Structure formats: C-alpha cells, structure tokens
Coordinates of C-alpha atoms in Angstrom, one line a residue:
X1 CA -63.2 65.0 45.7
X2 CA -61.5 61.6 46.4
X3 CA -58.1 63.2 46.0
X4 CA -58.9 66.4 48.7
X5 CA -60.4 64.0 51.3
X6 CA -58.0 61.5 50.9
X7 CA -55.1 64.7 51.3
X8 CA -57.2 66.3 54.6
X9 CA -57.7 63.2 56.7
X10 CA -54.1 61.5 56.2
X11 CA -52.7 65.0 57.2
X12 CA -55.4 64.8 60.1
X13 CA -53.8 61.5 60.9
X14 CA -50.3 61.6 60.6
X15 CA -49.7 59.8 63.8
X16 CA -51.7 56.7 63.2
X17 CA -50.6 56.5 59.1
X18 CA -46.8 56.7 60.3
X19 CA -47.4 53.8 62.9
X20 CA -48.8 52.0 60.0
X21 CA -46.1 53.0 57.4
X22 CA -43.3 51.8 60.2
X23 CA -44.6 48.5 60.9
X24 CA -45.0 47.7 57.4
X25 CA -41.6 49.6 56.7
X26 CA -40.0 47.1 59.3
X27 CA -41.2 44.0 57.8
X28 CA -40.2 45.5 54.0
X29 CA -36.7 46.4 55.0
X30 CA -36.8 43.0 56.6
X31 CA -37.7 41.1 53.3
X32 CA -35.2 43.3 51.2
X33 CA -31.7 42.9 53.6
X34 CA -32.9 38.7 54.1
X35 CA -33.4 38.7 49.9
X36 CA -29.8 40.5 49.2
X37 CA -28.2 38.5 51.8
X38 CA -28.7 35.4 50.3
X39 CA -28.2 36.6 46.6
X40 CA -24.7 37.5 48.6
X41 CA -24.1 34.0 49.4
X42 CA -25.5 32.3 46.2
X43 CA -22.8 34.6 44.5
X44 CA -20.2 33.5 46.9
X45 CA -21.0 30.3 46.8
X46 CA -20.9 30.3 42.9
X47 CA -17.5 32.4 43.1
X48 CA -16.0 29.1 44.9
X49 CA -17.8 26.4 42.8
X50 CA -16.6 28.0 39.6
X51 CA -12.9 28.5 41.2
X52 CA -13.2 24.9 41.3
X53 CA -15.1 23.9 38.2
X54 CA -13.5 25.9 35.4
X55 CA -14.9 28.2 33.5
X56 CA -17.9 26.7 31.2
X57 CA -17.2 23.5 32.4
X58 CA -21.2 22.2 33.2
X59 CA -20.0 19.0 34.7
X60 CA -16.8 16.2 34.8
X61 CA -16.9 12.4 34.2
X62 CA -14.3 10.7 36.4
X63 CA -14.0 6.8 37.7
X64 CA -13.7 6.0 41.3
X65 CA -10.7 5.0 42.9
X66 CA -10.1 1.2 43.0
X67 CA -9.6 -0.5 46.3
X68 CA -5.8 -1.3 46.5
X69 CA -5.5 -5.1 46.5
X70 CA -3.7 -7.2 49.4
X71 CA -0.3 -7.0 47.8
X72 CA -0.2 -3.5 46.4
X73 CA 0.6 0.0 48.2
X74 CA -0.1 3.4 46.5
X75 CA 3.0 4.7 49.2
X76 CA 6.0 6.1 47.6
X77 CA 8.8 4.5 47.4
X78 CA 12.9 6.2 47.2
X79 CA 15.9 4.5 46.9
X80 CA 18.9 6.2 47.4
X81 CA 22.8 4.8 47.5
X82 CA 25.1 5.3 50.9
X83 CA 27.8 6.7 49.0
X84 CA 31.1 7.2 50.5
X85 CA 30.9 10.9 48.6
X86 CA 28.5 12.6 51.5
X87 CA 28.9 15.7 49.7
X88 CA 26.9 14.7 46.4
X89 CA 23.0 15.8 46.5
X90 CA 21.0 13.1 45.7
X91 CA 17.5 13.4 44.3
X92 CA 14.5 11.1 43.3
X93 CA 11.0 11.9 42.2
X94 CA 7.5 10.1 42.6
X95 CA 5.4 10.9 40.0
X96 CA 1.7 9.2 40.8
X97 CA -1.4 10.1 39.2
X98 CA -4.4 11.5 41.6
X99 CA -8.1 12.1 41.1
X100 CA -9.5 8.4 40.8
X101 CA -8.7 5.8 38.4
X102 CA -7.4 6.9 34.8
X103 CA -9.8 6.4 32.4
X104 CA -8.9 5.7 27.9
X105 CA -8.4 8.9 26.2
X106 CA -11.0 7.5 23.2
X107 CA -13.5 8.0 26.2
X108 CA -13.0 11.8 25.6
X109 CA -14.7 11.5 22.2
X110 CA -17.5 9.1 23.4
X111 CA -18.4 11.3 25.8
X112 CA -18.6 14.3 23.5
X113 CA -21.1 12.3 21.1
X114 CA -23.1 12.0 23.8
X115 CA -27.0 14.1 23.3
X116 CA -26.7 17.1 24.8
X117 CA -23.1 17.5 25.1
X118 CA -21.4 20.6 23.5
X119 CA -17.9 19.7 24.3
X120 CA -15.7 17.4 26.3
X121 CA -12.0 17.7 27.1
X122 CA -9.4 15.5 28.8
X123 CA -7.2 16.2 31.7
X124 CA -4.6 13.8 33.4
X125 CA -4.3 15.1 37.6
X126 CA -0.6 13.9 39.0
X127 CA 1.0 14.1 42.2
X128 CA 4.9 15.1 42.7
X129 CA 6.7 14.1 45.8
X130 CA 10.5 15.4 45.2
X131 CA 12.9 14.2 47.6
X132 CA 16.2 16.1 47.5
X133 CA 19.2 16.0 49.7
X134 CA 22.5 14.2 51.1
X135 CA 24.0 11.7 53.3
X136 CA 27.0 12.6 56.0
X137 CA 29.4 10.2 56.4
X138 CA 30.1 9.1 60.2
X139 CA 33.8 8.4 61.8
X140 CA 34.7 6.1 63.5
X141 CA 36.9 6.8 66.7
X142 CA 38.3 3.9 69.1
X143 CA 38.6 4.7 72.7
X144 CA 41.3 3.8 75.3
X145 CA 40.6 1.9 78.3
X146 CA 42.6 3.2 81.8
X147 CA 42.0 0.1 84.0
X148 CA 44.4 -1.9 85.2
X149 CA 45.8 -5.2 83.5
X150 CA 46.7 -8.2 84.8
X151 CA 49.2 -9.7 87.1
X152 CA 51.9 -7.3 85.1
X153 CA 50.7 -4.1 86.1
X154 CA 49.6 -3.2 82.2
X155 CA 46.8 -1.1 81.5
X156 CA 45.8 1.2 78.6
X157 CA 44.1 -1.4 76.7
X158 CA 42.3 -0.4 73.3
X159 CA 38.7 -0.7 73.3
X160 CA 35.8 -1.1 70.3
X161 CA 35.7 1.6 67.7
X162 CA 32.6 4.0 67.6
X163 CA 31.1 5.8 65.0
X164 CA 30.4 9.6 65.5
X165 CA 28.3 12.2 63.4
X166 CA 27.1 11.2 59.9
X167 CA 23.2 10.7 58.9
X168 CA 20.9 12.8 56.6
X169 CA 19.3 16.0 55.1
X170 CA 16.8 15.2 52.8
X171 CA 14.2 17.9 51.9
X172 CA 10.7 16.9 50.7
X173 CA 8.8 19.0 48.1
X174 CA 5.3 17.8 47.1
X175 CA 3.0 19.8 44.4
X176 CA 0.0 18.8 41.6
X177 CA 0.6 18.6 37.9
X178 CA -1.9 19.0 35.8
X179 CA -2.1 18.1 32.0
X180 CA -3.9 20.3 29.6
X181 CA -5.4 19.4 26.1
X182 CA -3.3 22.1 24.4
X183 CA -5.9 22.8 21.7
X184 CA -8.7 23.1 23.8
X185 CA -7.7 25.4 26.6
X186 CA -11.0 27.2 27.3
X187 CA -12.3 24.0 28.8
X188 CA -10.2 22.5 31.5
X189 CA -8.2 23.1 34.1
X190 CA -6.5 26.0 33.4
X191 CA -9.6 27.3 31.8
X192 CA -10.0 29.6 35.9
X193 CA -6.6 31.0 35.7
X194 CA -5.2 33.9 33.1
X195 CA -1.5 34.3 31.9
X196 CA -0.3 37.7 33.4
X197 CA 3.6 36.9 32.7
X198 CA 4.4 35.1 29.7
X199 CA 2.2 32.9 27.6
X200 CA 0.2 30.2 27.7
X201 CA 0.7 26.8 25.5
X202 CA 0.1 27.0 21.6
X203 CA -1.6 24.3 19.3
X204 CA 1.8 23.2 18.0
X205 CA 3.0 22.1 21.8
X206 CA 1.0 19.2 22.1
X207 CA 4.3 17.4 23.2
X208 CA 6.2 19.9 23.7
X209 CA 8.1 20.1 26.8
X210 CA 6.7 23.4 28.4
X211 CA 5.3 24.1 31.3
X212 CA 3.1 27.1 32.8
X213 CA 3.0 27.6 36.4
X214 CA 0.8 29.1 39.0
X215 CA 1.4 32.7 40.7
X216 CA 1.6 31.2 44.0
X217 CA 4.1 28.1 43.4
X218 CA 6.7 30.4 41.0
X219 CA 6.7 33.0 43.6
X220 CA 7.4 30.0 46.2
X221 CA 10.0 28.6 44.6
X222 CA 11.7 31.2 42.9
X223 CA 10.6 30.5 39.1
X224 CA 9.7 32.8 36.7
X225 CA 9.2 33.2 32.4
X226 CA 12.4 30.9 31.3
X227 CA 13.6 29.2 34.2
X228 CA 14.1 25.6 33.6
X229 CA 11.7 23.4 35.6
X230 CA 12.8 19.6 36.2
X231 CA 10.6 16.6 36.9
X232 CA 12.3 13.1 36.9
X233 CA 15.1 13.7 34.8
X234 CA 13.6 16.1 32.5
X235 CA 13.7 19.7 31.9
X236 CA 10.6 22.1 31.1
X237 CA 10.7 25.6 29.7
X238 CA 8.6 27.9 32.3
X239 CA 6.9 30.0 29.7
X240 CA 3.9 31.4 31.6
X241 CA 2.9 32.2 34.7
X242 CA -0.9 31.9 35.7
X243 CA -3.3 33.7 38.3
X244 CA -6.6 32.3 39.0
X245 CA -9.7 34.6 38.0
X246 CA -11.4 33.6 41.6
X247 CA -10.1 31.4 44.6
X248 CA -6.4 30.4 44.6
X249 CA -5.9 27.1 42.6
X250 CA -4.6 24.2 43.8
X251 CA -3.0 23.1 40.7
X252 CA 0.9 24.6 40.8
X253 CA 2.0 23.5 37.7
X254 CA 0.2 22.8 34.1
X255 CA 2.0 20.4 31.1
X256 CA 0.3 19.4 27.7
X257 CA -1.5 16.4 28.3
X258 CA 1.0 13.8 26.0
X259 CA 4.2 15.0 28.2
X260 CA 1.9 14.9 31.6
X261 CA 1.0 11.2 30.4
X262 CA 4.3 10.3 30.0
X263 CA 5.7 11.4 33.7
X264 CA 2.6 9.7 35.0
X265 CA 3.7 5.7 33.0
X266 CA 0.0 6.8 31.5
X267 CA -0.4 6.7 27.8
X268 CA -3.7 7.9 26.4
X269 CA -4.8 8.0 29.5
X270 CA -6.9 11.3 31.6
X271 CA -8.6 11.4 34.7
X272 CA -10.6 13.6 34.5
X273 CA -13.2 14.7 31.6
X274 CA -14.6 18.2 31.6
X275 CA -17.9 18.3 29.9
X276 CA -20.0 21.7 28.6
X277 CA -23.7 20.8 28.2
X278 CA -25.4 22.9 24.8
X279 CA -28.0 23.8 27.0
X280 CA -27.4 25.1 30.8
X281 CA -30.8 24.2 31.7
X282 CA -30.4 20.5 30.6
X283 CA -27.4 19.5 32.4
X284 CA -29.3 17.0 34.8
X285 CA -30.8 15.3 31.5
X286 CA -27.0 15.0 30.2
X287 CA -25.5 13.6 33.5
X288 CA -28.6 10.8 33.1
X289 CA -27.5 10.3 29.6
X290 CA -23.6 10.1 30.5
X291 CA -24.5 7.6 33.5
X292 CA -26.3 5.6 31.2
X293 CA -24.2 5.3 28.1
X294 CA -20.9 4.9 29.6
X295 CA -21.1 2.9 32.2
X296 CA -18.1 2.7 35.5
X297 CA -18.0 6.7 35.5
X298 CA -18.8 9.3 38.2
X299 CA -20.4 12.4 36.6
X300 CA -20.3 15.6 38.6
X301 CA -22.4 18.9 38.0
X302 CA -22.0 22.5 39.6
X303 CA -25.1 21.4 42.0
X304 CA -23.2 18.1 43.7
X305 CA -20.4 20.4 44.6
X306 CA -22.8 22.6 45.8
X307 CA -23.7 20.2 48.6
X308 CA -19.8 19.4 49.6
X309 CA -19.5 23.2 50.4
X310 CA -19.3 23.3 54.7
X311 CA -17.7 25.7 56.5
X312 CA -19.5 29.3 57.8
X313 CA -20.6 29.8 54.2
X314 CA -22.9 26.6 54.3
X315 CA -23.5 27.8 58.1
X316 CA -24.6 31.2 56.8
X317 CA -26.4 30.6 53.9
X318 CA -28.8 27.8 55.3
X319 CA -29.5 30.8 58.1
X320 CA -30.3 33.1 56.1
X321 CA -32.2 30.9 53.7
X322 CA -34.3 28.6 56.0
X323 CA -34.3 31.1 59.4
X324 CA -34.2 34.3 57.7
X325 CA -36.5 33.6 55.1
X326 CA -39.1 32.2 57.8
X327 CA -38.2 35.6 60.2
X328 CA -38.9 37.7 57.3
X329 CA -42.3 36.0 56.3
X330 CA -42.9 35.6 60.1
X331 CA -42.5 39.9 60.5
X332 CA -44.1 40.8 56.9
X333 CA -47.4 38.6 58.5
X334 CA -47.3 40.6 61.9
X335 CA -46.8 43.8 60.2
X336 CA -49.8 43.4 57.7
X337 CA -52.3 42.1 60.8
X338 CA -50.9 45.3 62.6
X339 CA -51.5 47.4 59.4
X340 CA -55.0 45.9 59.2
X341 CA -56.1 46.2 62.9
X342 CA -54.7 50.1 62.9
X343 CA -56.5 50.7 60.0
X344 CA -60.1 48.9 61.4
X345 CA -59.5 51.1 64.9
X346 CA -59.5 54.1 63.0
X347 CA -62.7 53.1 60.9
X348 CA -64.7 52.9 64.4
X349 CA -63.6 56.0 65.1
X350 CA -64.9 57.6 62.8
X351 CA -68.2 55.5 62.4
X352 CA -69.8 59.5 63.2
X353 CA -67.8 60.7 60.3
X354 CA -68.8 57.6 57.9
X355 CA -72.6 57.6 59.2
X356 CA -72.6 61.4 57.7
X357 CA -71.3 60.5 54.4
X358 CA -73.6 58.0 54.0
X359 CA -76.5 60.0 54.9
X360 CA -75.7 62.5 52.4
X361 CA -75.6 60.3 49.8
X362 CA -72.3 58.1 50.1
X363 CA -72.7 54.5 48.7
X364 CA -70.7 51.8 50.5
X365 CA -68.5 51.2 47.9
X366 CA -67.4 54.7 47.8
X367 CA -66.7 54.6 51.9
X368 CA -64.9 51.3 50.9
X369 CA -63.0 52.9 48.2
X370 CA -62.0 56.1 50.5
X371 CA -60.8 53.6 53.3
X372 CA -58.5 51.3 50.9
X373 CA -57.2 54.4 49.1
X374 CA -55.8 55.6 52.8
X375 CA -54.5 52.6 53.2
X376 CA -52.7 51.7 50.1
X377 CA -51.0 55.4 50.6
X378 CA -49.8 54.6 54.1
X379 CA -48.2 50.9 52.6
X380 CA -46.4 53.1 49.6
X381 CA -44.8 55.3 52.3
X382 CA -44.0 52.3 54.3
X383 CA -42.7 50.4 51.1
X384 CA -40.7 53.7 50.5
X385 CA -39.4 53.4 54.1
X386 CA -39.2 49.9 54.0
X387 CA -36.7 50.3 50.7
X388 CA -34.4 52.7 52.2
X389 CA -34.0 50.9 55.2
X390 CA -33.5 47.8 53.4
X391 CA -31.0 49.5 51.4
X392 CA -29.0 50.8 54.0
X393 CA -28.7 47.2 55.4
X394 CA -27.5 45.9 52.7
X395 CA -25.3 48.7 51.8
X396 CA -23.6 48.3 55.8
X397 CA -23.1 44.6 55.1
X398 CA -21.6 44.9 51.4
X399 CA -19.2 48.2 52.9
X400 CA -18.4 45.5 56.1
X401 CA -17.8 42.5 53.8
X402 CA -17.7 39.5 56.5
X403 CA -15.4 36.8 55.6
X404 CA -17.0 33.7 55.4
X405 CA -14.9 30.2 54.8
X406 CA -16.2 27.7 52.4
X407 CA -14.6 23.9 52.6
X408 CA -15.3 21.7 49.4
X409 CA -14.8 18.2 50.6
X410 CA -15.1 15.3 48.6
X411 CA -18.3 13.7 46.8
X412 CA -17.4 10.4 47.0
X413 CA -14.4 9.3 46.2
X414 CA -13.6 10.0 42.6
X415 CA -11.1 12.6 43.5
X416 CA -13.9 14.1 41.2
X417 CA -14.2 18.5 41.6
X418 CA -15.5 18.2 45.0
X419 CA -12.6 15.8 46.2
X420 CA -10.0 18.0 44.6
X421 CA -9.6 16.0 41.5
X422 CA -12.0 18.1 39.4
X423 CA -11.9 21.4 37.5
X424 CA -10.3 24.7 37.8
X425 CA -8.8 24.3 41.6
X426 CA -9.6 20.8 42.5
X427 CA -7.0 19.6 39.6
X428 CA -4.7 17.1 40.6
X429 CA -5.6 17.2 44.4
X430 CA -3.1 18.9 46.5
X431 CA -1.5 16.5 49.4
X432 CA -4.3 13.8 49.1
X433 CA -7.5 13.0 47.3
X434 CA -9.3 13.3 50.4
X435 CA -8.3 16.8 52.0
X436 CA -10.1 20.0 51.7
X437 CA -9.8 23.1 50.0
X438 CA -10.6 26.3 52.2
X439 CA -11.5 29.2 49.9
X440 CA -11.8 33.0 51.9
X441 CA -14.7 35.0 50.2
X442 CA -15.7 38.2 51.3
X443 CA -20.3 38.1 51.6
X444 CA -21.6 40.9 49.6
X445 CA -25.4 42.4 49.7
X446 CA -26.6 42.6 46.1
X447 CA -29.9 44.2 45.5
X448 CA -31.5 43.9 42.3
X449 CA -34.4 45.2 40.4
X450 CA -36.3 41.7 41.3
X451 CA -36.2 42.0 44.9
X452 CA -37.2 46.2 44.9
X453 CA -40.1 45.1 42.6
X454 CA -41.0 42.8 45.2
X455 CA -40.7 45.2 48.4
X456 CA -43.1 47.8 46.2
X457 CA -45.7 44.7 45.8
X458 CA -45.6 43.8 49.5
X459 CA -46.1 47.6 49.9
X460 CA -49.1 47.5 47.5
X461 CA -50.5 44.6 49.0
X462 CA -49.6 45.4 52.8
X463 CA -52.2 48.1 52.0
X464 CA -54.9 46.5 50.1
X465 CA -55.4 44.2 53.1
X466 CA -55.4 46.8 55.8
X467 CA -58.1 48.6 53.7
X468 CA -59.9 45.6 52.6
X469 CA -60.7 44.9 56.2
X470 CA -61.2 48.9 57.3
X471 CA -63.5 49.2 54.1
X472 CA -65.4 46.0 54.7
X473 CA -66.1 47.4 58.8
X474 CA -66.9 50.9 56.8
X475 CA -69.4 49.3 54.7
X476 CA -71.4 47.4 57.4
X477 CA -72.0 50.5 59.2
X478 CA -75.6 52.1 58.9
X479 CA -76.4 55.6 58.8
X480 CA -79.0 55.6 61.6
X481 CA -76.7 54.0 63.9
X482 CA -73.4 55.4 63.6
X483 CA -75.2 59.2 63.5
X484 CA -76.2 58.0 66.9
X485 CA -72.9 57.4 68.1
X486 CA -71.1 59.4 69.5
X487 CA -67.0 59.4 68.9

C-alpha cells in the first residue's frame, strides 16, 4: 500500500517533486565541484611541497644564517692578471656554501637517535659563480699637432700618446651544487629526481670525483653521460643525467658529499639534514623533540612550507576553501528550507486528502510516514541530479586544467626548504638564499568515494527535513476540520 501511494501521488506531482529535486540538486552539485576543487589544490599544493621536500623526507634540521660581522663580506671576490697575452682565457671560480650556516657532520647521527626519528641524512648546499673570459690589449697612438710654432715658422709638433681599443669579455655562469650522502640516496636531495641517461652514484664513490647533473642544466650547457665537468681546477666524470619526478629542481649539479665538502673549504660539514619521522602522524612531536635536544637548529616540516606557498595557488585555494566552502554551506541551507517549505505547501493542499485518510482509519504516524517517504524520494533524485551535475563540473575543470603559480619563499632565514636551501628543489638555493621558486601546476578536480558518499547523505538528509516538517503539519491536522476544507 505504501509503495502504490507513494508511486501515484509523486507521478501526480511531478512538477512540484522536480522543483524540489533541482534545488536540492543545485546545492549537491554545489558541495561536490567546491569538495573536488580543493582536493585539486591540496594535491597541487602537495605536488610542489614534495618537489621541494624530497621524497620521504618528513622534515630538515638547518641553522640560521649568522649576521656577517663589520669586517667580513659574503661578496665574491676574482683576481685576474693584466697580461700582456690578451689572447689567453682566463678563468676563476667562487665556490661559497648556501642554505644557512653549516652545521658538524656528527650532528647527522645525533639527530637520527633522536625518539621518533627513522632516519637522518646530510646534505652540503654550494653556490658556483664561474667567471670566464679575456683581456684586449689597448694601443697606444700619438697624434700630430698642425699649429703654428714659434717665431721660426715651425709647426707639426708631436703631441701626448693615446690609448685606443683594449678592455674585457668576461662571461659569468652561476649554478647550485649539491652534495649527496652516496649511501643513502633515497633520502635527500636527489631523492625527487630519477636517472633517465646514465647512472646515479654507487656506495663505493663516496669520494669519488663524479658528478650527476640535472636535465635542464646538461641540456643548457651542452653536457651529457662522460663529458668532463670542471669546478676550481678539478675535473668530474658526468655519469648521469637526472629529471625531477614533479616541479623542475633547482639544484643543477649533484657530487658525493666528501668531494662537495672539499670545493666548499667545509670538512665534515652539511647544511642541511633531511629527517624521516617512523610515524607520519607524529612528525610535530619529533620537531618538539629535535628543538629540544639539539639546541641552535631550525627544523622544518611539509606544513611550514605549506604556509610560504603564495602566488594564485594560495589565492585559489583559500577561495575555494574559506569562500567556497561557506557558498556551498550557504546554498545546501537555502536549498533544504526551500525543500522543506515546498514540501509543507503541498501538505496544505492536500489537508482534504489527509483529512480522508485519517477518517478511514489512518494514524498520524502513518500520514507522517507517507509524507517523509515522498520526500526522501524527491532528495535521492535530487542527490542523483546533484551527482551528475557535480561531476560534470569537476570533469570541465580537470579537461580545462587552469594553471595556477605557486611561489615558495623563505621561512625565515635558514635557507631551510622554504628559502630554497631545503630538500628536493630548494637544494643549494639558486642565485640567493632569499629568492623564490615559481613552480607551474596544472589544478585538477578529483572526486573520490568520500565526497559522493557525502552528496548521497546530504541527499538523504535534504529529504528527511523537508518531510519531517511536511509530516509534522500532516500530523496536526484533524479529521473533522480538514474534511471541511475545501482545496
């Protein structure tokens, strides 16, 4: 009996149950493309952080850049000879370490024992500033004067010599170094990038004097699998070239760490430690721990980076996460009240139609039970129409894929993964400690099971209130009265 009734007076209604399904549908389809939006830009956002942070790396322990002293200058210095030769290339290099001060190798294995650490590896960041080129001799010419001399008549008197032509060509290449624990290479900074030519380093090379370069800076400067790089006076083996897995990297080339401490004057010395935590969900707990226990560091975890990222990213996510999320609550509220009013119009009219049911025998509950059935059918159909439309929007958005920009700028001053210094891409900083690395990422629309679960329980719910306040109008009404009515 429930089942017939309930078939008849929605097919005697179809107008007024689609109005309701719509509304509902609207404020579904609303929730769904808001939800899948900002699972979009969590994913981007993670995409950049881990570009930057290295694959399970959970945090990096780094010191602070001193401030220089009155009498020192971190500027580069390059002497070069005037020699009479102009055709000999001179070259000097100015190797400098980046990414805050360098901190004792043995703190490597402190940090390890710390509780809740699963591993720790050491990284040294340097900077490269190659200056390459040649002087050009001048000549000097003397000039003849045509004035007149003296008393005599004599002119043609021979004036100061002046020098013509010469000067300088000097070209400046700067690019990061990066040295990598040779024995531990899934943690670190080359831990975000895989070897597509060549190889990458063996245990044995701990000192051995190879290097592997990225994609983008071998393409750049012509190197590839056995080309002979040379820094300060000494020659590397290129034996691999690397390709990030995500955003580009700013790291160009990659040494083991003993021959990356030796261009950088820094034995047993790293700036930067990368950390895995044994437990994802701790890693808060173990950057207290690391504060505490080792005392002078900066520690850095996936969420401080998080709050360095600006750009339209940041500008897109906080819209769809604070203004979206609020629009989406704001329409889901309207669209229930809407649901609910429809649904109590239609009850009063048909208080005639109640008034007989009850007179022949209908308990309330069972007129309550009728009204919330109707209505938790009309809030399936517009949960069903709320799903399709969502999907479509998020479908258009993932098949449009906007480009947002993310900017990670620095967290303080550490030269630490937010100020280039840290893992994966921020390495050993680019041009300076304190510029920014711009990352492309095209915005996708995930939708998962969570969020489809959640669009059928708004649905479900959607309908329960609509019939909760149709049913409790229903109930109220008295047979006497509403057979006297007339609809």
């Amino acid at each position: 009996m429930f089942g017939i009734y309930l078939k008849r007076e929605l097919s005697r209604r179809k107008k007024a149950a689609l109005v309701i399904a719509m509304g509902l549908a609207l404020g579904i389809a609303l929730v769904i493309t808001v939800s899948s939006v900002s699972a979009g830009m969590q994913q981007a956002q993670e995409k950049v952080l881990k570009s930057l942070y290295g694959l399970g790396t959970d945090m990096t322990v780094t010191k602070a850049q001193a401030a220089p002293s009155g009498n020192s200058s971190d500027r580069p210095k390059f002497d070069f000879d005037a020699k009479s030769d102009g055709s000999e290339e001179q070259s000097s290099d100015r190797v400098m370490t980046q990414g805050g001060q360098t901190l004792k190798s043995s703190l490597v294995t402190e940090v390890a024992a710390q509780k809740g650490v699963s591993s720790a590896v050491g990284s040294l960041s340097l900077n490269v500033v190659k200056v390459d080129g040649s002087f050009t001799q001048g000549k000097a010419k003397s000039s003849t004067s045509d004035s007149q001399g003296g008393p005599g008549g004599q002119g043609g008197g021979t004036g100061a010599p002046q020098v013509q032509g010469g000067g300088a060509s000097f070209d400046v290449n700067n690019y990061s170094v990066a040295g990598v624990d040779v024995s531990h290479q899934e943690l670190g900074p080359l831990a975000t990038s895989k070897i597509t030519t060549g190889k990458t380093f063996t245990a044995a090379q701990t000192d051995a004097k190879v290097a592997v370069l990225s994609k983008s800076y071998a393409k750049e400067n012509k190197y590839k699998v056995g080309s002979t790089l040379k820094i300060s006076g000494k020659k590397y083996e290129v034996i691999g070239i690397a390709t990030p897995d995500t955003s580009e990297s700013t790291t160009d080339v990659y040494l083991p760490l003993k021959q990356a401490q030796t261009l950088g004057d820094a034995k047993n010395k790293v700036t930067t430690i990368y950390v895995k935590a044994t437990d994802s969900k701790q890693i808060a707990t173990v950057k207290s721990t690391i504060q505490k226990n080792i005392s002078g560091t900066t520690v850095t975890t996936s969420a401080d980076l998080a709050d360095t990222v600006s750009g339209s990213l940041s500008t897109a996510s906080n819209l769809a996460t604070n203004v979206g999320k609020w629009l989406s609550v704001a329409v889901l509220v309207a669209a229930f009240l809407v649901a609910a009013l429809l649904t109590s119009s239609a009850v009063s009219r048909r208080v005639r139609e109640f008034g007989t049911l009850k007179a022949l025998g209908w308990p309330s509950r069972k007129v309550t039970r009728q009204v919330v059935g109707e209505s938790v059918v009309n809030g399936l159909l517009g949960g069903a129409l709320g799903i399709a439309l969502g999907l479509a929007a998020a479908y258009t958005v993932t098949a449009i894929s906007p480009k947002l920009t993310a900017e990670l700028g620095s967290t303080g001053g550490s030269g630490g993964p937010g100020g280039m210094g840290g893992p994966g891409g921020g390495g050993p900083g680019g041009a300076a400690s304190a510029a920014k690395n711009t990352v492309d990422i095209a915005l996708s629309a995930p939708v998962s099971l969570t969020t489809i679960a959640l669009a059928v329980g708004l649905a479900v719910a959607g309908g329960l209130i609509a019939g909760a306040m149709g049913g409790w109008r229903a109930s109220r009404m008295r047979p006497a009265d509403a057979l006297r009515s007339v609809s």
